[in-house]
Coordinates of C-alpha atoms in Angstrom, one line a residue:
M1 CA 37.6 -10.1 25.5
P2 CA 38.6 -12.8 23.0
D3 CA 34.9 -13.6 22.4
I4 CA 34.1 -10.0 21.3
H5 CA 37.2 -10.1 19.0
N6 CA 36.0 -13.4 17.5
R7 CA 32.5 -12.0 16.8
H8 CA 34.1 -9.0 15.1
L9 CA 36.2 -11.2 12.9
E10 CA 33.1 -13.4 12.1
A11 CA 31.4 -10.3 10.7
F12 CA 34.1 -10.0 8.2
S13 CA 34.4 -13.7 7.2
E14 CA 33.9 -14.8 3.6
E15 CA 30.5 -16.5 4.3
V16 CA 29.1 -13.2 5.7
Q17 CA 30.6 -11.3 2.9
E18 CA 29.0 -13.6 0.3
I19 CA 25.5 -13.2 1.9
M20 CA 25.6 -9.5 2.7
G21 CA 27.9 -8.2 0.0
H22 CA 29.6 -5.9 2.5
V23 CA 29.5 -5.2 6.2
P24 CA 27.1 -2.2 6.9
G25 CA 28.6 1.0 8.2
W26 CA 28.4 2.3 11.8
I27 CA 25.2 4.3 11.2
V28 CA 23.4 1.3 9.7
R29 CA 24.5 -1.0 12.5
W30 CA 23.6 1.3 15.4
G31 CA 20.8 3.3 13.7
I32 CA 18.0 1.1 15.0
T33 CA 19.4 1.4 18.6
I34 CA 19.7 5.2 18.3
F35 CA 16.1 5.5 16.9
F36 CA 14.8 3.2 19.7
F37 CA 16.4 5.5 22.4
I38 CA 15.0 8.6 20.7
F39 CA 11.6 7.0 20.6
L40 CA 11.9 6.0 24.2
M41 CA 12.9 9.6 25.2
I42 CA 9.8 10.9 23.3
V43 CA 7.5 8.5 25.1
A44 CA 9.1 9.4 28.5
G45 CA 8.8 13.1 27.7
S46 CA 5.1 12.7 26.8
Y47 CA 4.5 11.2 30.2
F48 CA 6.1 14.1 32.0
F49 CA 4.9 17.0 29.8
K50 CA 1.1 17.0 29.6
Y51 CA -0.8 18.6 26.8
P52 CA -4.2 20.0 27.9
L53 CA -7.2 18.4 26.2
V54 CA -9.5 21.4 26.9
V55 CA -8.3 25.0 26.5
S56 CA -10.4 27.6 28.2
T57 CA -10.4 31.1 26.8
P58 CA -12.7 34.2 26.9
L59 CA -14.9 34.7 23.9
V60 CA -16.8 37.7 22.4
L61 CA -19.3 36.8 19.7
T62 CA -20.2 39.5 17.2
T63 CA -22.1 39.7 13.9
I64 CA -21.8 41.6 10.7
N65 CA -25.2 43.1 11.1
P66 CA -26.0 43.5 14.8
P67 CA -29.7 43.7 16.0
A68 CA -31.1 47.2 16.0
S69 CA -33.4 48.8 18.5
I70 CA -37.0 49.5 17.5
I71 CA -38.5 52.7 18.9
C72 CA -42.2 53.5 18.6
K73 CA -43.5 57.1 18.7
K74 CA -46.7 56.0 20.4
S75 CA -47.3 53.8 23.4
G76 CA -49.9 51.0 23.4
R77 CA -50.4 47.3 23.2
I78 CA -49.4 45.3 20.1
D79 CA -52.5 43.9 18.4
K80 CA -50.9 42.0 15.5
W81 CA -47.4 41.0 14.5
Y82 CA -46.5 41.1 10.8
V83 CA -43.0 39.5 11.1
S84 CA -41.7 36.5 13.0
D85 CA -38.6 36.2 15.1
G86 CA -35.5 36.0 12.9
D87 CA -37.1 37.5 9.8
A88 CA -35.2 40.2 7.8
V89 CA -36.9 43.6 7.7
N90 CA -36.2 46.7 5.7
K91 CA -36.4 50.4 6.5
K92 CA -40.0 51.8 6.8
M93 CA -41.5 48.3 6.8
V94 CA -44.6 47.7 9.0
I95 CA -43.6 45.3 11.8
A96 CA -46.6 45.3 14.1
L97 CA -50.1 46.9 14.5
L98 CA -50.8 48.7 17.7
D99 CA -54.2 48.4 19.5
N100 CA -56.4 51.4 18.9
S101 CA -57.6 52.7 22.3
A102 CA -60.2 55.0 20.8

């Protein structure tokens, strides 16, 4: 016990006071220890509480302008295409030429 008492008195000695100006308060003296234990608790918590790297979820993909069905009034084989896949078309635009069976 006397050794601890001597160390406490050494902290308040004139030499220490000259170098430091004043003895730091309790928060400053024990702050590093408290931050270390908080950091240690965070590291230990990160070991026990796992965060998933991949999250699976259902997905529905929609567009602003969905594709429209094309209905032809006549049946037959397509002879020539006038548009390619992915081209934009307008109403009443000729898309394909049907083979004439006559």
